[in-house]
Structure formats: structure tokens, C-alpha cells
Tab-separated table of C-alpha atoms (C1' of nucleotides) in Angstrom:
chain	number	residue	atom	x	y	z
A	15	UNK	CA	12.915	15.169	16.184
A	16	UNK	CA	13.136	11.451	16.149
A	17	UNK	CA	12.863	10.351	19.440
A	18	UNK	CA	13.538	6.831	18.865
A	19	UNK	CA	14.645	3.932	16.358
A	20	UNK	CA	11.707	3.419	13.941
A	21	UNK	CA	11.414	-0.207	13.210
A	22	UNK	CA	10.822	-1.808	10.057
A	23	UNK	CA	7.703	-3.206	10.531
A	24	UNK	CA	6.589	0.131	11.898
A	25	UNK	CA	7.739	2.188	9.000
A	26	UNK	CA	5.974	-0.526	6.948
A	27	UNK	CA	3.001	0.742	8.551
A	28	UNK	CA	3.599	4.581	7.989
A	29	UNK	CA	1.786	4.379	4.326
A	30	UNK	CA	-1.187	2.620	5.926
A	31	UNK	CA	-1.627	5.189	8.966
A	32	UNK	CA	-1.097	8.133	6.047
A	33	UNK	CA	-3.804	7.035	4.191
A	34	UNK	CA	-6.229	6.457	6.893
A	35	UNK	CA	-5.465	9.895	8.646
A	36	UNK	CA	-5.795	11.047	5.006
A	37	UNK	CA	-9.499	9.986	5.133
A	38	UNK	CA	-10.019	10.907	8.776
A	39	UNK	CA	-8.731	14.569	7.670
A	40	UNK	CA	-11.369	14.650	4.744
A	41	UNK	CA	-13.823	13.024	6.508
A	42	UNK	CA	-13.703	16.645	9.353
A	43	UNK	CA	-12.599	14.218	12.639
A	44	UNK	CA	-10.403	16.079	14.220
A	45	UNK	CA	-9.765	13.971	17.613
A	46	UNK	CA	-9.912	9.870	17.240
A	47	UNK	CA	-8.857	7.334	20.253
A	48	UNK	CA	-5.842	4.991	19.530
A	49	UNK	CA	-8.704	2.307	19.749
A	50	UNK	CA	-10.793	3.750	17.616
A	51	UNK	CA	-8.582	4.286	14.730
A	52	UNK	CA	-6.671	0.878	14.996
A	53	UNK	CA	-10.033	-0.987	14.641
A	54	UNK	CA	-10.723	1.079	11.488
A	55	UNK	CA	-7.227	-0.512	10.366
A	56	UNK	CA	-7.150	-3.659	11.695
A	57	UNK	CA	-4.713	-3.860	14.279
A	58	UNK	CA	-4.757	-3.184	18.269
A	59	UNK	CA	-4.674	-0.010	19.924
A	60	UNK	CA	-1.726	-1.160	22.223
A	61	UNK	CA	0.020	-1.745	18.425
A	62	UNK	CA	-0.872	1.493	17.177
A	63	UNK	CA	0.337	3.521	20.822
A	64	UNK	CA	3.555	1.347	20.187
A	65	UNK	CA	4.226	3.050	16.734
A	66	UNK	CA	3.056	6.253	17.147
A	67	UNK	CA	5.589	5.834	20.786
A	68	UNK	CA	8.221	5.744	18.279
A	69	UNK	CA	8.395	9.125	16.754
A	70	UNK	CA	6.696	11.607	19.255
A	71	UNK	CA	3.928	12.283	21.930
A	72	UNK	CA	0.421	13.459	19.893
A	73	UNK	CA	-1.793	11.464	22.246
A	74	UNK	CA	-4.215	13.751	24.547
A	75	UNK	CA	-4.321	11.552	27.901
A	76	UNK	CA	-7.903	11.049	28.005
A	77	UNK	CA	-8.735	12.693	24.601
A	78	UNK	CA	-6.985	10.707	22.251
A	79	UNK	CA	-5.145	11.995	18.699
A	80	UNK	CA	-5.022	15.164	17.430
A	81	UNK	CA	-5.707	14.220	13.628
A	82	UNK	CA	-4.325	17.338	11.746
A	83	UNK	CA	-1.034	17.421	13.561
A	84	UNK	CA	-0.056	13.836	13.401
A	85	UNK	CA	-0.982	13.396	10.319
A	86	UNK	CA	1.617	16.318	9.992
A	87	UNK	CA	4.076	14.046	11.874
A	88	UNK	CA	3.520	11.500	9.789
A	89	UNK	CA	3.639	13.199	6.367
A	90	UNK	CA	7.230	14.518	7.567
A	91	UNK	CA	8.153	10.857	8.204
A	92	UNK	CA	7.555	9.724	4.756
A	93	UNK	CA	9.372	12.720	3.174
A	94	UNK	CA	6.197	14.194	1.775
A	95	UNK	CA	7.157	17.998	3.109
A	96	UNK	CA	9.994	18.370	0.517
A	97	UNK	CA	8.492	17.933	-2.783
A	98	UNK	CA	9.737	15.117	-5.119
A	99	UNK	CA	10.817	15.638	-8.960
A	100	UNK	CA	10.198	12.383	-10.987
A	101	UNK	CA	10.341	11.403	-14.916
A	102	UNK	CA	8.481	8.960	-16.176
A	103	UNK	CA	9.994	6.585	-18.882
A	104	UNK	CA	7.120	4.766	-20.982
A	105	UNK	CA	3.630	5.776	-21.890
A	106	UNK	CA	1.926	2.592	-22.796
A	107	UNK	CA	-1.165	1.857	-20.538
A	108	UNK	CA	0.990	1.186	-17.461
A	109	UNK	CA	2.670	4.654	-17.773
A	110	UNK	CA	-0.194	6.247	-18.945
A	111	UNK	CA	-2.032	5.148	-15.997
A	112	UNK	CA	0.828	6.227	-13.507
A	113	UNK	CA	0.990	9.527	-15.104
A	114	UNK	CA	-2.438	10.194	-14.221
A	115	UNK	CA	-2.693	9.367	-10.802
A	116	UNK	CA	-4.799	12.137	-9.357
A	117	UNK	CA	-2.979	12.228	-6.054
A	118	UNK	CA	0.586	12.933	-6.888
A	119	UNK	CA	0.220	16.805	-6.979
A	120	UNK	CA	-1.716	17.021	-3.474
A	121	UNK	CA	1.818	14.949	-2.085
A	122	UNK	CA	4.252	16.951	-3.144
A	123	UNK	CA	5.292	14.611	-6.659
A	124	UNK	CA	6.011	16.164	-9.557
A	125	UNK	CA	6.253	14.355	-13.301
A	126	UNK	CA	8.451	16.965	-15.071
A	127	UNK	CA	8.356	14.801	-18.224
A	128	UNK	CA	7.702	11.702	-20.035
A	129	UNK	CA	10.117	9.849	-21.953
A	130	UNK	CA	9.067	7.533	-24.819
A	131	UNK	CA	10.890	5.948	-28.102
A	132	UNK	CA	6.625	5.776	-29.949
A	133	UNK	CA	6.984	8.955	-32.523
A	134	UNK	CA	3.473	9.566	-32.744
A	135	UNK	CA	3.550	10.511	-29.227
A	136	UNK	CA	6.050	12.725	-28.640
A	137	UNK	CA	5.264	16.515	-28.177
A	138	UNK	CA	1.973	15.543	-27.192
A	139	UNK	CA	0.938	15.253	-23.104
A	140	UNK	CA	-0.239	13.243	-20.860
A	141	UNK	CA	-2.484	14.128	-17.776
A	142	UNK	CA	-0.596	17.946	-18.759
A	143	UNK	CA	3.140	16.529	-19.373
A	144	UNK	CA	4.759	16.112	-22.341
A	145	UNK	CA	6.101	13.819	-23.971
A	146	UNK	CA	9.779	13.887	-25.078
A	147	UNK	CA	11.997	11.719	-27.211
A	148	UNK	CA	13.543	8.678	-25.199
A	149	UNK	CA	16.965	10.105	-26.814
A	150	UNK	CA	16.715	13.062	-25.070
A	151	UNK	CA	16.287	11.391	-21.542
A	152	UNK	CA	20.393	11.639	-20.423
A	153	UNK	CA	19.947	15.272	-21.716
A	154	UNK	CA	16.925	15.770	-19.688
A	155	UNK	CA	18.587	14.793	-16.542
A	156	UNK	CA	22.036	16.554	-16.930
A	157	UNK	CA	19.812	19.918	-16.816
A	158	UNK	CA	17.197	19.106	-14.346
A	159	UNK	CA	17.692	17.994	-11.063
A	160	UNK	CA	15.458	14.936	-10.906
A	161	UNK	CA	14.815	12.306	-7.715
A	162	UNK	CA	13.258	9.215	-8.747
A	163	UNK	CA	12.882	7.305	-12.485
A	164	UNK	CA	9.791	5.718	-12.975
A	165	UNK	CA	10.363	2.888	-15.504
A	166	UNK	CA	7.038	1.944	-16.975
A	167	UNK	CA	8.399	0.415	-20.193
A	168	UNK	CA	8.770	-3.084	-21.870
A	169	UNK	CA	11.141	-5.669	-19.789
A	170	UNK	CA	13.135	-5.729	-22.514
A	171	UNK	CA	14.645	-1.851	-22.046
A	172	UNK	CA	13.824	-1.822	-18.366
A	173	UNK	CA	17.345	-2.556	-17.457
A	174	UNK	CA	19.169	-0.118	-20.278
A	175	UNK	CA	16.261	2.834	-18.677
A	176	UNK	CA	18.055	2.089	-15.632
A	177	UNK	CA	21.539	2.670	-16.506
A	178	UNK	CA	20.579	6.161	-18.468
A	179	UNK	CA	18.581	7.024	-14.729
A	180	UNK	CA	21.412	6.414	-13.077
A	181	UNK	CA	23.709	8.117	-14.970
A	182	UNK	CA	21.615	11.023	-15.092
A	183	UNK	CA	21.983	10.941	-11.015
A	184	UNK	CA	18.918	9.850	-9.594
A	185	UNK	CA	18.213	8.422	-6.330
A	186	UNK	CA	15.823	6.166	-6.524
A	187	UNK	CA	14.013	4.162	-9.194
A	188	UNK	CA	10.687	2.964	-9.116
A	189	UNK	CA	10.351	0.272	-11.456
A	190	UNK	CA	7.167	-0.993	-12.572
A	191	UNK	CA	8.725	-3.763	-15.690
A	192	UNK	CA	8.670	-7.351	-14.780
A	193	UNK	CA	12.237	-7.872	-13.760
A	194	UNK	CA	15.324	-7.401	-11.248
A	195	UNK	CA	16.964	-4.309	-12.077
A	196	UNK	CA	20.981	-4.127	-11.276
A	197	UNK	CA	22.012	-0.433	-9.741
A	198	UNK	CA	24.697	0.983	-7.538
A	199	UNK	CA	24.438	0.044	-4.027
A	200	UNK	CA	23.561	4.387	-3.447
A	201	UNK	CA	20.683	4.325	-5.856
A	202	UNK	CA	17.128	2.751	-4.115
A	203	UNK	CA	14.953	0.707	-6.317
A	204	UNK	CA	11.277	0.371	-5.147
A	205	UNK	CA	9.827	-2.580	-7.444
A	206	UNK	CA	6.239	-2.324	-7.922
A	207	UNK	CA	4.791	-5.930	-9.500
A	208	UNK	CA	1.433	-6.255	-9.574
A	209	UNK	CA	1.837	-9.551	-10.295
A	210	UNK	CA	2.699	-10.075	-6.748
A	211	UNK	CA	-0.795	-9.237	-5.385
A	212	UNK	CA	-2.458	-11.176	-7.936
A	213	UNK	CA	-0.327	-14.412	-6.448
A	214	UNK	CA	-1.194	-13.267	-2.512
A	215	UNK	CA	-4.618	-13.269	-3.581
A	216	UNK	CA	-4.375	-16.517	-4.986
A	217	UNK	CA	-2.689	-18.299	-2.237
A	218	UNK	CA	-5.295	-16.447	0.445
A	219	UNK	CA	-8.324	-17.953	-1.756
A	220	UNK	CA	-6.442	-21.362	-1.849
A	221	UNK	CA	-6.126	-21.079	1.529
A	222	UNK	CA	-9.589	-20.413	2.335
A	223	UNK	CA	-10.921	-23.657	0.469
B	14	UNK	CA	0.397	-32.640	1.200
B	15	UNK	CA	1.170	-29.319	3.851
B	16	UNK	CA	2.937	-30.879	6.657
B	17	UNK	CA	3.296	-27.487	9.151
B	18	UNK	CA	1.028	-24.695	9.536
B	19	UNK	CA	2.361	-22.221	6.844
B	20	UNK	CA	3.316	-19.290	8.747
B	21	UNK	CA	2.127	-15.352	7.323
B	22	UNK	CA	5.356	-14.352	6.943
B	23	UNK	CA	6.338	-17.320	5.210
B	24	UNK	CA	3.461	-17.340	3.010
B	25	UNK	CA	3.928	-13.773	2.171
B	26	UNK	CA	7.035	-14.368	0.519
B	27	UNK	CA	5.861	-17.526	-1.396
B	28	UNK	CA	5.304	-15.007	-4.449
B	29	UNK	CA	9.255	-13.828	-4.263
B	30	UNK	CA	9.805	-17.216	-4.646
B	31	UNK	CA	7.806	-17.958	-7.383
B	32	UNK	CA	9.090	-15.571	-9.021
B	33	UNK	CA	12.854	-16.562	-8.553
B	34	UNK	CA	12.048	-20.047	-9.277
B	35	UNK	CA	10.575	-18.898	-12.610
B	36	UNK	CA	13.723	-16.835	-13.516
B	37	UNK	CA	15.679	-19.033	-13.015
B	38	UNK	CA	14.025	-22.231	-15.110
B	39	UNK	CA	13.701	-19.682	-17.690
B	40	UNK	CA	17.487	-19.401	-17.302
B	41	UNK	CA	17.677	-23.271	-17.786
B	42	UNK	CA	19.441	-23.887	-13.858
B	43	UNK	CA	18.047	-27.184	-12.850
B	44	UNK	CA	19.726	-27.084	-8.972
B	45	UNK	CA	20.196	-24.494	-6.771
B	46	UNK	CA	21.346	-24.537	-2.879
B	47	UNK	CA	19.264	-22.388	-0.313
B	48	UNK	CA	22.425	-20.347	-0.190
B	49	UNK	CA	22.574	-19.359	-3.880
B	50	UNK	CA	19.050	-18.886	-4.060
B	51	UNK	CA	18.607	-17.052	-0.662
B	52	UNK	CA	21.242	-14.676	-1.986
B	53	UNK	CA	19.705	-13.582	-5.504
B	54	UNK	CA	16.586	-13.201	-3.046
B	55	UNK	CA	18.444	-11.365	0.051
B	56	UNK	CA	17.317	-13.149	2.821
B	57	UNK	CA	19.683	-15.699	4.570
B	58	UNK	CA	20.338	-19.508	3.323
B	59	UNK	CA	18.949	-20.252	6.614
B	60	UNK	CA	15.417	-18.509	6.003
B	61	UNK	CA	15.049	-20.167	3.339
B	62	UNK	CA	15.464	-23.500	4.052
B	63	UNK	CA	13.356	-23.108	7.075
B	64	UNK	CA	10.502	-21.753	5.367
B	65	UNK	CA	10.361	-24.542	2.469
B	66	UNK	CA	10.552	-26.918	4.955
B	67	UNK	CA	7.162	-25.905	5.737
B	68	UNK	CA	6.079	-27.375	2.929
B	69	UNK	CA	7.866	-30.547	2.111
B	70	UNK	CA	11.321	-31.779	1.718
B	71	UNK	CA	12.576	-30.843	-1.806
B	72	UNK	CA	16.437	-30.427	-1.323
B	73	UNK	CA	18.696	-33.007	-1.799
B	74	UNK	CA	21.931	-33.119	0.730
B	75	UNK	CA	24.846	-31.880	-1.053
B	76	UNK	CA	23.278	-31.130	-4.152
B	77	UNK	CA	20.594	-28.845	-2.923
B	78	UNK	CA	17.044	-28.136	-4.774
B	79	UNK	CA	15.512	-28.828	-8.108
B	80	UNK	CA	14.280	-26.011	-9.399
B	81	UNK	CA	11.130	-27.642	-11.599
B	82	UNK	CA	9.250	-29.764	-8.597
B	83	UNK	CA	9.921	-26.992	-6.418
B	84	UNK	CA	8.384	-24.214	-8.971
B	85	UNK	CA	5.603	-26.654	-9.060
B	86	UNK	CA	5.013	-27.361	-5.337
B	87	UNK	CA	5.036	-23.608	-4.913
B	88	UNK	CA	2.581	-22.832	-7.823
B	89	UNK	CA	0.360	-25.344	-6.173
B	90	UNK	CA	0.499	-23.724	-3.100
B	91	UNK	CA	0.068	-20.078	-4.460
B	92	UNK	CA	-3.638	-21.763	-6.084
B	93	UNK	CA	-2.070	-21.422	-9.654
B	94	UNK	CA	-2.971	-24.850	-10.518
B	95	UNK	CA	-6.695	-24.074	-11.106
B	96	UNK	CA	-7.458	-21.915	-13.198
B	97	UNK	CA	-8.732	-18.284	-12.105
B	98	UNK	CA	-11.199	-16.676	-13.683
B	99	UNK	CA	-11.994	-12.991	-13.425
B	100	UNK	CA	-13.743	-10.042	-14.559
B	101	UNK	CA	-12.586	-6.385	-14.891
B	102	UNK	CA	-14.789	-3.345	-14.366
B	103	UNK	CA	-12.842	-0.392	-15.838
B	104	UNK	CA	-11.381	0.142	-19.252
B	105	UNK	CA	-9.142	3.398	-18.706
B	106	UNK	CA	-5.462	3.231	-18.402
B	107	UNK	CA	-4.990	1.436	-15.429
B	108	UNK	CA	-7.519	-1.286	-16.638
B	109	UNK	CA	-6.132	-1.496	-20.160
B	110	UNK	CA	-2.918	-1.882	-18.492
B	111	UNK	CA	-3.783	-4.653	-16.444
B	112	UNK	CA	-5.803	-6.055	-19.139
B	113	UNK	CA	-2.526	-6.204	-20.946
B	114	UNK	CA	-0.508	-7.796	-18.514
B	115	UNK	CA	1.395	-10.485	-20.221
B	116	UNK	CA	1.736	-13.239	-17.537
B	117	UNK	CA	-1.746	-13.608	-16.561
B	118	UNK	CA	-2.297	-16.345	-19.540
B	119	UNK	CA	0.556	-18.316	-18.582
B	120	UNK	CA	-0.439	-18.521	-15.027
B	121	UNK	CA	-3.899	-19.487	-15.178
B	122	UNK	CA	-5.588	-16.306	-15.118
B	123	UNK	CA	-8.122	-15.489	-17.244
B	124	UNK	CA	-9.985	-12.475	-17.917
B	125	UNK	CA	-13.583	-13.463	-19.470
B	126	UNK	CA	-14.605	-10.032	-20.069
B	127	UNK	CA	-14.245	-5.949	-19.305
B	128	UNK	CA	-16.801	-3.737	-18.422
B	129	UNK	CA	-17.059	-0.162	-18.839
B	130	UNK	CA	-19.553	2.728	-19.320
B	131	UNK	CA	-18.418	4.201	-21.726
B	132	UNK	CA	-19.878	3.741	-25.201
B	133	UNK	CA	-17.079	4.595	-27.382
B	134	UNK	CA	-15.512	1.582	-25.461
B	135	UNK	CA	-18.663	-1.094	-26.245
B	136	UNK	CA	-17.847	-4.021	-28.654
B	137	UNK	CA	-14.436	-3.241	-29.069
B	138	UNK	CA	-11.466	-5.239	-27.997
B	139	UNK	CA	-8.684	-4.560	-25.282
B	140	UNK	CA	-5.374	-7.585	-25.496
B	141	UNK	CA	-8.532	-10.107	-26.846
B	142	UNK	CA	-11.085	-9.548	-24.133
B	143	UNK	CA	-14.414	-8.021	-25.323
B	144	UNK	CA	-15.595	-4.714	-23.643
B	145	UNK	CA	-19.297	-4.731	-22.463
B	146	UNK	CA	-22.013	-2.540	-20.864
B	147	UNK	CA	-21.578	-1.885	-17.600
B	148	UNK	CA	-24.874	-2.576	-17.217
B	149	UNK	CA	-24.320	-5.940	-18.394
B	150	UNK	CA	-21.881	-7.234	-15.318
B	151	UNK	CA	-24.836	-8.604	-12.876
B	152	UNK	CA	-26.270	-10.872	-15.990
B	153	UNK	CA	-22.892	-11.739	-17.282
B	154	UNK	CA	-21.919	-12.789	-13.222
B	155	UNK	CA	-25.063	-14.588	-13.129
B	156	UNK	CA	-24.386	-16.473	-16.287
B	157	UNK	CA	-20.923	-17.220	-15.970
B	158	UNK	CA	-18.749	-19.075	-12.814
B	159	UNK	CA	-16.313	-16.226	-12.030
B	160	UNK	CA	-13.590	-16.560	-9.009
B	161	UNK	CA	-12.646	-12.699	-9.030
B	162	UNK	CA	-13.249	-9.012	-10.344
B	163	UNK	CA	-11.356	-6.650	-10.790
B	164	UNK	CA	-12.062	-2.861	-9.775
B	165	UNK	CA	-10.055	-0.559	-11.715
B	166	UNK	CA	-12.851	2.303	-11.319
B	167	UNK	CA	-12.677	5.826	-10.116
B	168	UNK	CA	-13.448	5.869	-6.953
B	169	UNK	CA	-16.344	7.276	-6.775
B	170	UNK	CA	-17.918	3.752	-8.447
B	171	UNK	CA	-15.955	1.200	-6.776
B	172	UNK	CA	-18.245	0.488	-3.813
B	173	UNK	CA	-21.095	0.635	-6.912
B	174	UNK	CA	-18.913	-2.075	-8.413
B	175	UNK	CA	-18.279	-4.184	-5.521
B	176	UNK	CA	-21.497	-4.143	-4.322
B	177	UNK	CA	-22.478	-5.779	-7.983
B	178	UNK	CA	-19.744	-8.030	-7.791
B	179	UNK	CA	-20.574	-9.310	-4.482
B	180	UNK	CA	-24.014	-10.050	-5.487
B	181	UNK	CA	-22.921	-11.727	-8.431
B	182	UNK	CA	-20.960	-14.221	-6.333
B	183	UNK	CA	-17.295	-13.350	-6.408
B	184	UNK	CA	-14.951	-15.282	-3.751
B	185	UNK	CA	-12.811	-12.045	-4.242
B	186	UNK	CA	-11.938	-8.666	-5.360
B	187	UNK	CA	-9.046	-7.181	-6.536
B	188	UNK	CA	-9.182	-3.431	-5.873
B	189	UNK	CA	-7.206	-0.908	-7.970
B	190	UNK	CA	-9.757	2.154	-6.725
B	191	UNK	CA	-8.045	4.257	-3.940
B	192	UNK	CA	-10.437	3.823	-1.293
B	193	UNK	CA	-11.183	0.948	1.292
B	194	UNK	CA	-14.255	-1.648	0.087
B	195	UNK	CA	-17.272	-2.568	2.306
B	196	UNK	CA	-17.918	-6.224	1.652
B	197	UNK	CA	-19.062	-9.532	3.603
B	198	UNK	CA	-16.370	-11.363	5.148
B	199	UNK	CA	-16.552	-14.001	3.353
B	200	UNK	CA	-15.445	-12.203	0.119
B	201	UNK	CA	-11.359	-11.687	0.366
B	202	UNK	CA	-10.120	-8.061	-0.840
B	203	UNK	CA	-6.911	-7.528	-2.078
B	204	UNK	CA	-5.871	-4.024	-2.177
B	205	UNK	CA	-2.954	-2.380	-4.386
B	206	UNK	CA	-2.278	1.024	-3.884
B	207	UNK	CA	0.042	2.303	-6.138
B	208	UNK	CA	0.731	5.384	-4.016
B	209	UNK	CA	1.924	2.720	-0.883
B	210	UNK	CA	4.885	1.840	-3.077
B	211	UNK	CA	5.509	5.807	-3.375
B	212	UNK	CA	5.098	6.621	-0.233
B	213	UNK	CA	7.488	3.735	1.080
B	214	UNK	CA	10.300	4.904	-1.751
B	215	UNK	CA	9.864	8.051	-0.465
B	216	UNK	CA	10.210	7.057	3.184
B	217	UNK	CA	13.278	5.490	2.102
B	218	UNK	CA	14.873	7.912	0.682
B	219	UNK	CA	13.793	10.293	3.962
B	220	UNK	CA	15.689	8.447	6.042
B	221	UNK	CA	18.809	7.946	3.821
B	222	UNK	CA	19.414	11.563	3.891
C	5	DT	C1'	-13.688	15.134	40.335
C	6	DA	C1'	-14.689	10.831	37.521
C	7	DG	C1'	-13.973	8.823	33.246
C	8	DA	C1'	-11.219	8.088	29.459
C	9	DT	C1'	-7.153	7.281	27.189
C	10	DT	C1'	-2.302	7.821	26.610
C	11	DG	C1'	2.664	6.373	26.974
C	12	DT	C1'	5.464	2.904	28.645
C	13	DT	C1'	7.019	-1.278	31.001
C	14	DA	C1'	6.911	-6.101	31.260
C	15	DA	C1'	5.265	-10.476	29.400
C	16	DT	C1'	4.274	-13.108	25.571
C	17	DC	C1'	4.562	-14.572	21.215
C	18	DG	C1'	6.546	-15.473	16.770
C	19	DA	C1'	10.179	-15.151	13.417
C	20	DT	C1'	15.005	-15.292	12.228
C	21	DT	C1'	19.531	-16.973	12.792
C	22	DA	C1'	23.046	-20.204	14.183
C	23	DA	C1'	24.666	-24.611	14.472
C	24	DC	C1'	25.164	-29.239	13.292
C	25	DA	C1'	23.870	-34.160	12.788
C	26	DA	C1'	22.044	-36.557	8.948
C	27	DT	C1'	22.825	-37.865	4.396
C	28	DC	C1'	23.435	-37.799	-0.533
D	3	DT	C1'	34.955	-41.791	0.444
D	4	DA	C1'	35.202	-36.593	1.071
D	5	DG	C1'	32.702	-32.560	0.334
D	6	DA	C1'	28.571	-30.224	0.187
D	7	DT	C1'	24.219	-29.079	1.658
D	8	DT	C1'	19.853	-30.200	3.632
D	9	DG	C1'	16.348	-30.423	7.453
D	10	DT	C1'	15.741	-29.476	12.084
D	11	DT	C1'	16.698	-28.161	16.860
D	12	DA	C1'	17.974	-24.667	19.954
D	13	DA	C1'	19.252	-19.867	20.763
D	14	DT	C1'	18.539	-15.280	19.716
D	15	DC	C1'	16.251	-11.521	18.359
D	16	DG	C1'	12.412	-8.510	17.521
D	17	DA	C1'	7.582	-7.443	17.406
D	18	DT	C1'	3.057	-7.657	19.458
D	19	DT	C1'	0.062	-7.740	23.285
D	20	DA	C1'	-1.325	-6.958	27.991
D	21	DA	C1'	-1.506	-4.187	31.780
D	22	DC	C1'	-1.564	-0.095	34.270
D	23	DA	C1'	0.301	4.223	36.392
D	24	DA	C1'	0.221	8.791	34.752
D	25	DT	C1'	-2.590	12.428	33.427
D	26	DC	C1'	-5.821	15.317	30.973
DNA sequence: TAGATTGTTAATCGATTAACAATC
DNA sequence: TAGATTGTTAATCGATTAACAATC
């Protein structure tokens, strides 16, 4: 079905063009010019025809994209049509916040549990998950079949939370505590530092003055 | 002091190398080659040598860089020598979390005060900062010089926000809400989207199949 | 049909890599 | 000095833009 190499900096853009077909979808357009919608996103319509060249023909010579079906295309790109089993390690605010995120269920990503050492909050839920005992986490895993660990704890376990993931067999972490984690080569590790926008903002209003 | 045009794709990985730099003073190292350091980072020595040279000439031949003047030379350029100062609109879990963020103090950034509109929430504390009335943000902006605030609203009050923000005289916003901003162009926007991250792990792990 | 817009080729632009003289 | 490593130039590679024939 892939009719051609996706490059990186294309596939960088898949999220963006997601989101704003997203919108477009809600929104009731059902037809929008490669001009049109590349404005909306910032980049050229000669860039956008170039990615969406990549992976299939949705353009309408004349007419322009078909917003339903290549938003479709797009959501089958990112791996959205098979749905994705997660745990969460850490409820503190960060976790808490994660676990709540209102548009997991409408992609496909499902939280089976939460995983924290704090007694007082195991057995209760969070956003309609519970909360288990951070002991229990290898356990978890051995029974469930389980794609991604979110680590939302301290630094200062992040690394240990990552050896129990891995162990457990997941393949992928996404790792929201302010440091390097060290898998296996097989495992994917998508680091999430907010920190990181805080600096880009920074530099862009330094570079502004 | 900047002796070449800074390039975006240099400048977007200025914060990666802040953040190496930082690990690795914590770690007392003093010098580092562009080959050592490129490595921990994963780009090539070459890279990185050609994108500090950008900047200034901070190596030394045959003994590479010093890890202090360039940690400060970077920090300088990311704007982290003045201070910041910010608001945050939004005290639920994703705004106590940021709220709570741990490196913000050491790096400038300071949060002068949270607002939220919810009652319960109204004189009490979150990590030091006072909560206030949302009602209160357009007298507090008015009152107080403040660089950038922070929207970590449901969506459906984030434009509300902004728009309050804007008029209050923010250089910048720093959007948590999961929708685009409409705001002059003279006031930056820095989006993070915690579902981009998701979405790109799960692209990854799409194609690794 | 006439007008609009795609898909694709070719041209341009920018970023990364390779190589090495300079130099500590 | 000999060895190591920078800073920079030139070569390569890849991504973006421009242009337009194809086509609905």
C-alpha cells in the first residue's frame, strides 16, 4: 500500500496533517485544495502534494482532497487502526494529567492500569483506571499483553520503571521523567520533555529582540 | 557576539544541547570532544562541530570543549540569562504538573501566579505559587511585567484565555490546550501537544512491524 | 468546455557529511 | 615533539519549491 519511501521529515509531518484533518473532519469539510489546507498549516501546497505523493493518490484533479478518506490514509500511517494497550507508571500531577487525556479512547489507546508505589492511592482510579501496587507491575505485564510504558514518575525510578517495562516485553516506552533512559536496541523510547519547548520558546523570544 | 546566521535546524537542537551540557557538568566532566559528545547525542562529531561553530569558537585543538563556557554560551543563546516571567491559567492536573516542574527555578523561570475558576482552588497554594480568580488575570497582567502565560485550559477557554493574555501584553504563549490559538503576530505561540509525541511513537512502531 | 487543481519532474535551496590543514 | 581534535572548506545528500502537463 506504500507506494513509496516516506521520508523523515515527511513522517514528521504525519501528526500535524492528523490533527488538522482531525479538525477539518469535525468542522463538516469534506473536499479542501492542497492550497487551501497547507496555508491553514503553514507550509506550501507544492510541500503538502509532495507528502501526500508519498503514500497514495487522494487528490481529485480539479477538486482537491477528499477529507474523510485521507484522513483514513493517514490514520493507517500512524498505526492508529490497530488499537494500542499502554500502562501508565506514576500518578502524581504529570501522570494524572496523562491519564486523563480526553483523546486517547477516540485513537484507539487504551490505559489498562496505573502503577504507583503512594498507598493511599492504590485501588482507587483515575479518569476510570485503577490504580495498582508498583509491585505488581512485572506481574501485570507477564499476563497482559501490553505495547507501550508510560513512565510518568520521579527521575530517580525512571530508569529502574524501565528495566521492569522491558522485561515485561514492551515495545516502546514513552517516557515523560527528566532523563536518558538506557533500553535494548528493539525497544523504542519516545522522550517527551517539556522542558524542551519551554527552551525553543525562549531562544525564539531571544531571537525576536 | 553571533558571528553566522544561526540556522533553524541548528537552533532547534540548541535545547538537546543544553541539556547534554547540563548532564554532563552535573557529572563533573570539564572537556569533551565533538565526537564524545556528538555520540551520547547521536548525531555525527561532524554536526556538531559545524553547528557550534555558528556561534563562536569554544573547542580547543586536541583537547576539545569546555563544558562550563560552552553551557553558558548556549544558555545565553537559548534567552536563559534573563529571567522569564510567566503566568499560568489552569490549575488541574496538567497545570499542577507544570506548576511543579522542578527545573523552571533553576533556569530562570518564574511563575508569579496561577489562575483558575474554580473556588475550591482560590487562596490556596500549588509548589509556592498562589492560586487566584480567574477573573483577576487582566488586573494582575496590567499590574505586573509578565514575558509569558501559560494555557493549560480545556479547550473550550483557551482562545478566552489568550485573548486576555494578549491584551494584557504577553510577548508569548505557551499552549497546553489542544486546539490552534488566534493571536497577533507579534505574540510567539508555542504549542505542545502531548498527543504529537503519541502519535509519532506510534508511527514508529507502525513502521517497525 | 473552461477553470481548477492534482501529481510529478526538474531546479533550487539548505543541511549533513567528509576531509584535512591548522593548531594546541 | 607527536597525537589529538578543532574549525572550515568542499562534496554530497536530501528536502523544498517552482512549474506545468495531465485530467477531472
Amino acid at each position: 500500500m506504500v507506494t513509496k519511501p516516506i521520508s523523515p521529515r515527511t513522517m514528521g509531518r504525519l501528526p500535524i496533517y492528523y490533527r488538522y484533518l482531525e479538525d477539518l473532519q469535525r468542522l463538516g469539510v469534506e473536499r479542501i485544495s492542497s492550497d487551501q489546507l497547507a496555508q491553514r498549516i503553514g507550509i506550501t501546497g507544492s510541500q503538502l502534494r509532495q507528502d501526500l505523493s508519498a503514500f497514495g493518490q487522494f487528490g481529485h484533479h480539479g477538486l482537491g482532497y477528499h477529507v474523510g478518506p485521507l484522513l483514513e490514509r493517514v490514520s493507517e500511517l500512524l498505526g492508529l487502526k490497530q488499537p494500542h494497550r499502554l500502562v501508565l507508571v506514576g500518578a502524581g500531577n504529570l501522570g494524572r494529567a496523562v491519564a486523563s487525556y480526553a483523546g486517547f479512547a477516540r485513537r484507539g489507546v487504551r490505559i489498562g492500569r496505573i502503577f504507583d508505589v503512594d498507598p493511599q492511592l492504590i485501588g482507587t482510579e483515575i479518569a476510570g483506571v485503577p490504580v495498582a501496587p508498583m509491585r505488581d507491575l512485572g506481574a501485570y505485564l507477564a499476563s497482559e499483553h501490553i505495547d507501550v510504558g508510560i513512565i510518568a514518575t520521579p527521575a530517580a525510578s525512571a530508569q529502574e520503571t524501565a528495566d521492569i517495562l522491558v522485561a515485561g516485553g514492551v515495545r516502546a516506552i514513552w517516557n515523560f521523567a527528566p532523563l536518558r533512559l538506557t533500553v535494548p536496541d528493539r525497544v523504542l523510547v519516545e522522550h517527551t520533555h517539556i522542558i524542551d519547548s519551554l527552551l525553543h520558546l525562549s531562544l525564539r523570544l531571544h531571537m525576536q529582540e
